[in-house]
Short mmCIF file of C-alpha atoms (C1' of nucleotides) in Angstrom, two decimals:
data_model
loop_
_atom_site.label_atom_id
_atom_site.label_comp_id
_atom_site.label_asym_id
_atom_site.label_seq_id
_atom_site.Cartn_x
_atom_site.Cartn_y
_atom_site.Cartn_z
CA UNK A 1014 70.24 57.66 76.01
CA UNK A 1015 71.98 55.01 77.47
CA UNK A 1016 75.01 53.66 75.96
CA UNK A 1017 74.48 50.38 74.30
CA UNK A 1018 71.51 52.57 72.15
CA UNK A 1019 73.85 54.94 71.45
CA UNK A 1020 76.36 52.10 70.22
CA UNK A 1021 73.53 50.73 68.60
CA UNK A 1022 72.62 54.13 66.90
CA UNK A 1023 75.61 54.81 65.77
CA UNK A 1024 76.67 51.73 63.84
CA UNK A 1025 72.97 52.03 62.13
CA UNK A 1026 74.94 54.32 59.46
CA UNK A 1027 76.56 52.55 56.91
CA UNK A 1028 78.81 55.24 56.88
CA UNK A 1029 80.01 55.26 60.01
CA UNK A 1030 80.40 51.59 59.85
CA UNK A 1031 82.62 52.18 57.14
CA UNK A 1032 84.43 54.37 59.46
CA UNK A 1033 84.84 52.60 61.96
CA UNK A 1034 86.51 49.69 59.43
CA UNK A 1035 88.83 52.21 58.09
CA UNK A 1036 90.04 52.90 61.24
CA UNK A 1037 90.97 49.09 62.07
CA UNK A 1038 93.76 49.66 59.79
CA UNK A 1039 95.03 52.54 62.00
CA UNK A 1040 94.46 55.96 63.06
CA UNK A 1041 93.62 58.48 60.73
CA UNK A 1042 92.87 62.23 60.26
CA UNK A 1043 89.53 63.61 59.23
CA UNK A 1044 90.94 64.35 55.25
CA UNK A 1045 91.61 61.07 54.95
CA UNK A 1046 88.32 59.48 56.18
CA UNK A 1047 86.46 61.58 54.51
CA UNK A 1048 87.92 60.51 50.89
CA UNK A 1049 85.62 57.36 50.52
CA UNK A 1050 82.66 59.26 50.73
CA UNK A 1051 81.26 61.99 48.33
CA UNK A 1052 79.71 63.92 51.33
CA UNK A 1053 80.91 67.25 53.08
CA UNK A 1054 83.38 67.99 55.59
CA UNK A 1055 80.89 68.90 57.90
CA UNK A 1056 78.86 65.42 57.58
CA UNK A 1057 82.37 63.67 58.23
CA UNK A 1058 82.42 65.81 61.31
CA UNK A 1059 79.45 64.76 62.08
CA UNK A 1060 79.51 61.32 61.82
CA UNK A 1061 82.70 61.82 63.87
CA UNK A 1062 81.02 63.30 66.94
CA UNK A 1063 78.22 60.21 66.71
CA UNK A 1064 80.98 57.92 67.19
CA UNK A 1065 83.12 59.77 69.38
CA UNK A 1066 79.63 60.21 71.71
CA UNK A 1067 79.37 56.48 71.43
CA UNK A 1068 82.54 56.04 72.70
CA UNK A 1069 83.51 53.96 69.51
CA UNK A 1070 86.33 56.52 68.88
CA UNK A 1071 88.66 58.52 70.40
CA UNK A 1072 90.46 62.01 69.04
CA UNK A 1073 93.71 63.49 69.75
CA UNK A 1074 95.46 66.95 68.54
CA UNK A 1075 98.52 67.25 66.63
CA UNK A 1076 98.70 70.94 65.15
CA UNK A 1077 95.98 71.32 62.84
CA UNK A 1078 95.08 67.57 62.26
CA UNK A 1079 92.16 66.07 64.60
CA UNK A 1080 93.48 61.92 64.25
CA UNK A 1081 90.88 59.65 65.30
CA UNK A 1082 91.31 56.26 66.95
CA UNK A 1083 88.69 53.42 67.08
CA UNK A 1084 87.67 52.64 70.54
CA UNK A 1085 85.86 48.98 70.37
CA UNK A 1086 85.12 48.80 73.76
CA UNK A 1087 81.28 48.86 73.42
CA UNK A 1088 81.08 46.94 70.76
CA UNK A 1089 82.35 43.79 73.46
CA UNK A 1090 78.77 44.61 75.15
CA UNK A 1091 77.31 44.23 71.66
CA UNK A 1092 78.75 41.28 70.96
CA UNK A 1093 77.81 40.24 74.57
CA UNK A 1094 74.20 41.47 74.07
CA UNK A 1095 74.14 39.10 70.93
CA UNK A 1096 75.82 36.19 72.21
CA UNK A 1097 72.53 35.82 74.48
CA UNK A 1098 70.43 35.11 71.63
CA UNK A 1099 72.63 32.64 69.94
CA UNK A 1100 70.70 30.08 70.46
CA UNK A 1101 67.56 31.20 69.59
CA UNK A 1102 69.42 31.16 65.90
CA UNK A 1103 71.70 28.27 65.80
CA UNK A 1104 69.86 25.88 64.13
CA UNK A 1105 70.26 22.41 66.59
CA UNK A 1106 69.14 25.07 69.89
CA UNK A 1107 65.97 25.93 67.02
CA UNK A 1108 64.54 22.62 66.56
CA UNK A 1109 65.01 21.92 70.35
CA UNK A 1110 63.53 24.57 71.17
CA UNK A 1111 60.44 24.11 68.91
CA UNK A 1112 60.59 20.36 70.81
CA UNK A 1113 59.41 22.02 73.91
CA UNK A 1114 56.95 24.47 72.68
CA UNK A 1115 55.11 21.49 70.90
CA UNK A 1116 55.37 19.49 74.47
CA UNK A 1117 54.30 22.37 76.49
CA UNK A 1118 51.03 22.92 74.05
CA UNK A 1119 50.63 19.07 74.20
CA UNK A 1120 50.63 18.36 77.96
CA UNK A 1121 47.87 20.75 78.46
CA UNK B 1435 67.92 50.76 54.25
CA UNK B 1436 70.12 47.40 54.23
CA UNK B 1437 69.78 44.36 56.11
CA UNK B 1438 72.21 44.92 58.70
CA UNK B 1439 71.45 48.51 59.40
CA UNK B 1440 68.41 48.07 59.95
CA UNK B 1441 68.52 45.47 62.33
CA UNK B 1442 71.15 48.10 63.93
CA UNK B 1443 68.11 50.54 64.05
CA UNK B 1444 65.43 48.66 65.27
CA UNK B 1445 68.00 47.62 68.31
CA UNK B 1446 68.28 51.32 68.88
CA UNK B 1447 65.60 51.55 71.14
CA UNK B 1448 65.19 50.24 74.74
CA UNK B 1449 61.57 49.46 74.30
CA UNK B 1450 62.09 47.11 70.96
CA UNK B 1451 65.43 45.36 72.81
CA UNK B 1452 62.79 45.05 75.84
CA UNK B 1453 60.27 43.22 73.08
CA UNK B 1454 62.84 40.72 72.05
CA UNK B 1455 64.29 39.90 75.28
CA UNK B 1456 60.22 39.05 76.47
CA UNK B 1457 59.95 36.69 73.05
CA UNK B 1458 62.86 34.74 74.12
CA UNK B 1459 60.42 33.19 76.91
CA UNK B 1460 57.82 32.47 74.23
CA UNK B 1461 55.39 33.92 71.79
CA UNK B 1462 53.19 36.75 72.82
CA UNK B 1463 50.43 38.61 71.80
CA UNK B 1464 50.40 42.42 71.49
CA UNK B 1465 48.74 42.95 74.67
CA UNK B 1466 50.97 40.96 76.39
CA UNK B 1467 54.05 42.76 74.82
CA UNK B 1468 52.91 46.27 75.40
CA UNK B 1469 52.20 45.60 79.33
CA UNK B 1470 55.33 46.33 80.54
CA UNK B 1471 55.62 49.64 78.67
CA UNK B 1472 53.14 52.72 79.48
CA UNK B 1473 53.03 53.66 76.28
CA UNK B 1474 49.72 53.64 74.10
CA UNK B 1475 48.91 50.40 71.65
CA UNK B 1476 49.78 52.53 68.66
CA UNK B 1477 53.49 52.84 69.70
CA UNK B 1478 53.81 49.22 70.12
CA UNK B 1479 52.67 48.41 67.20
CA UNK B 1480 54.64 50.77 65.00
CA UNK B 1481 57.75 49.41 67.27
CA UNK B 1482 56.72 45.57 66.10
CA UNK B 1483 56.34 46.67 62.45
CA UNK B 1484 59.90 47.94 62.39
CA UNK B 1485 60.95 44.94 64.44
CA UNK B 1486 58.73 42.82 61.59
CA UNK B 1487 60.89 44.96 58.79
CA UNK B 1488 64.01 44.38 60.16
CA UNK B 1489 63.04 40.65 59.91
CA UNK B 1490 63.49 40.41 64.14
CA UNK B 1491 59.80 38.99 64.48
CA UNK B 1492 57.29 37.38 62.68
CA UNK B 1493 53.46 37.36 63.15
CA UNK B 1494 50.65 34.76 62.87
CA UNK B 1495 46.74 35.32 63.14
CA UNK B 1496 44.61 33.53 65.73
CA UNK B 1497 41.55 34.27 65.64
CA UNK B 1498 41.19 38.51 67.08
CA UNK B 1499 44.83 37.70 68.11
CA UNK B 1500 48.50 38.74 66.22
CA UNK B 1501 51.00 36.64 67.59
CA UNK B 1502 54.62 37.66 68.06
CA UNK B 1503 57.44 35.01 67.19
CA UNK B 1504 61.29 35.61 67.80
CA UNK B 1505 63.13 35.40 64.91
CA UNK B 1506 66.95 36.02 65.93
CA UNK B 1507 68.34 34.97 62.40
CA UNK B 1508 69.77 38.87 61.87
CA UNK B 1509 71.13 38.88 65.35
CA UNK B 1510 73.50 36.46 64.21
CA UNK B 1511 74.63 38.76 61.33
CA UNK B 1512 75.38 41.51 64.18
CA UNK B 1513 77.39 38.95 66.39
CA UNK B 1514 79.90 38.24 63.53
CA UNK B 1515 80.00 41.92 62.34
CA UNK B 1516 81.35 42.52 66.16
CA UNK B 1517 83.40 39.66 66.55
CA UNK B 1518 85.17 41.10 63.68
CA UNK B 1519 86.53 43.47 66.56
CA UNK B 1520 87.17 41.24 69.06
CA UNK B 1521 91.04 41.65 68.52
CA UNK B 1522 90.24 45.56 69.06
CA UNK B 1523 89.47 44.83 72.45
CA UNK B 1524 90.52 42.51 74.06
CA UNK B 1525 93.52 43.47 75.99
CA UNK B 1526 96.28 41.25 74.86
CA UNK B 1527 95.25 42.06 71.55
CA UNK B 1528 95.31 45.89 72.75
CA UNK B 1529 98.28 46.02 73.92
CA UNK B 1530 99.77 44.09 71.03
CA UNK B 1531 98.37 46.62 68.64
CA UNK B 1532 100.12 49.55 71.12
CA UNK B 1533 103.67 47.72 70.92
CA UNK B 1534 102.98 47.19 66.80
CA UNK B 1535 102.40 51.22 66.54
CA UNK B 1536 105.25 51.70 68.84
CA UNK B 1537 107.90 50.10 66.54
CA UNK B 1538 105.95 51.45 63.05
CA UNK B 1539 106.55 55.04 64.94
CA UNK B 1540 110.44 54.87 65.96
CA UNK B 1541 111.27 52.89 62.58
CA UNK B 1542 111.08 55.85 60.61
"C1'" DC C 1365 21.58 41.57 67.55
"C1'" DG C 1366 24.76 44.59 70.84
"C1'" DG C 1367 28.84 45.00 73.54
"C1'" DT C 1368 33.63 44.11 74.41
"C1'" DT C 1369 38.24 43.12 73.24
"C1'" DA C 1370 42.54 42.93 70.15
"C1'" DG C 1371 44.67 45.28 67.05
"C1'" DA C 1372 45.66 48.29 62.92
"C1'" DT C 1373 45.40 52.73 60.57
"C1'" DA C 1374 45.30 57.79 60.01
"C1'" DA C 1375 46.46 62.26 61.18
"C1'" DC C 1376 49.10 64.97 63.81
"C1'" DC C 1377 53.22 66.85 66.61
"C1'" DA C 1378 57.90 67.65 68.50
"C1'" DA C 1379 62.41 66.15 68.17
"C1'" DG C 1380 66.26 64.14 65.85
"C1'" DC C 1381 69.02 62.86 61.70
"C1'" DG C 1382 71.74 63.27 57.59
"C1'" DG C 1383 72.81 66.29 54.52
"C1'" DT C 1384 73.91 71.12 52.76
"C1'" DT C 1385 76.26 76.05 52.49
"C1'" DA C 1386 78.52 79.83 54.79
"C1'" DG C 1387 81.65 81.41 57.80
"C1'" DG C 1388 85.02 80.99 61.65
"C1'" DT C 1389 89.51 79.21 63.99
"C1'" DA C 1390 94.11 77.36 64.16
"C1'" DC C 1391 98.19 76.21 62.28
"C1'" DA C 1392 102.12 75.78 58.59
"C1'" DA C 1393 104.58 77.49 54.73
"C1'" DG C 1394 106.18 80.91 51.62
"C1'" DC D 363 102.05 89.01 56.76
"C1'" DT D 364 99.55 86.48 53.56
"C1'" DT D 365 97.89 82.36 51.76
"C1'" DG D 366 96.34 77.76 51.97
"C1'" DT D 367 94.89 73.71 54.63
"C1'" DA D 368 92.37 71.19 58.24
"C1'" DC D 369 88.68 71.28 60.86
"C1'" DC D 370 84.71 73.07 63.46
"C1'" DT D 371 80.28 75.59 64.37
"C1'" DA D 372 75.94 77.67 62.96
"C1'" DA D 373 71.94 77.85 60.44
"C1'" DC D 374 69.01 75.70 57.57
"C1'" DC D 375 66.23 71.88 54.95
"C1'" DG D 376 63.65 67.58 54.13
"C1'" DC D 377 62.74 63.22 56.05
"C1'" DT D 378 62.24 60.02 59.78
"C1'" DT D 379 61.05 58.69 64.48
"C1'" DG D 380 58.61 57.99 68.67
"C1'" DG D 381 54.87 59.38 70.68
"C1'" DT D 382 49.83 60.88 70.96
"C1'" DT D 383 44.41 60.68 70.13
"C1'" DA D 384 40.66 59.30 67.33
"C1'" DT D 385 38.71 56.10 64.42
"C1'" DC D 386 38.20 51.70 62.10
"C1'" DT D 387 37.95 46.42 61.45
"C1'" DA D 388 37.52 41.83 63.10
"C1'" DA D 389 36.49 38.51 66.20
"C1'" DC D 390 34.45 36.55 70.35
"C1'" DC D 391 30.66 36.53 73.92
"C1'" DG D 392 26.07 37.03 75.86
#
DNA sequence: CGGTTAGATAACCAAGCGGTTAGGTACAAG
DNA sequence: CTTGTACCTAACCGCTTGGTTATCTAACCG
């Protein structure tokens, strides 16, 4: 799997998204990002190993606490990988763009 | 499933980010879509319906024909979910965030 | 009409995912 | 040394996913 569908993958979870937006606010151990959710330990771990895969986070040892660290790097190539489409949304880029489909049909 | 994850998992796979990337020169038909790919018509078309479901493309009907349309509207929901990172990596803001930690850790 | 082409659907399969429980490891504290 | 805490791994379960082949519909073409 290459890495921007692993990125991809991995912020499919809303989860993991919500991880990943805890961890904006700083590192923190796997106790504490497990409270939000009503799941297991081991589906935190989980989730963990997804991300840290992804390289979207990073995790360190201090005696028996694993503290995890967001790692946006790869999320610049999926804001990069967006950015490419932008104007296929943005509205103005839209109705030009419809312009030239209607004069490429017509001049046929 | 909700909006935005979705759109996350549809852009999970190479072949579907290979779909949109050939509907930014135009609409296509099936056929046309699945030629690069040597996979079987069946595959594409369960890859367009969860493009279609994650609201990436829509289809018309001419005549024995199911044309594909780019519709980037969600991609735009995915560029401001990342940009909402940008100060994550970007170096300046990296290395701000380092020297912030830094002084939190030898205030105590 | 009969044949061909575009495409969808159905049924199936192997692999992966998100969750669980049970049990193991490593460390700190009493 | 014992107990409790933090975390991981293993095994399992149900559902989804990405692929296949076989079959069906719908439209055009001769």
């Amino acid at each position: 799997m290459d890495q921007l569908s692993a990125t991809f993958a991995a912020l499919a979870d809303p989860t993991r998204r919500a991880i990943l937006a805890r961890l904006t606010e700083g590192p923190a151990t796997v106790k504490e990002l497990s409270e939000p959710f009503d799941i297991s330990g081991p589906a935190i771990s989980k989730h963990l190993r997804v991300l840290e895969k992804a390289g979207l986070i990073t995790r360190g040892r201090e005696a028996q606490w694993r503290p995890c660290r967001l790692d946006a790097t790869p999320l610049k190539e999926v804001a990069v990988w967006a950015e490419n489409y932008r104007r296929f949304w943005d509205a103005s880029y839209a109705r030009l763009d419809a312009l030239l489909t209607e004069m490429k049909e017509t001049e046929q």
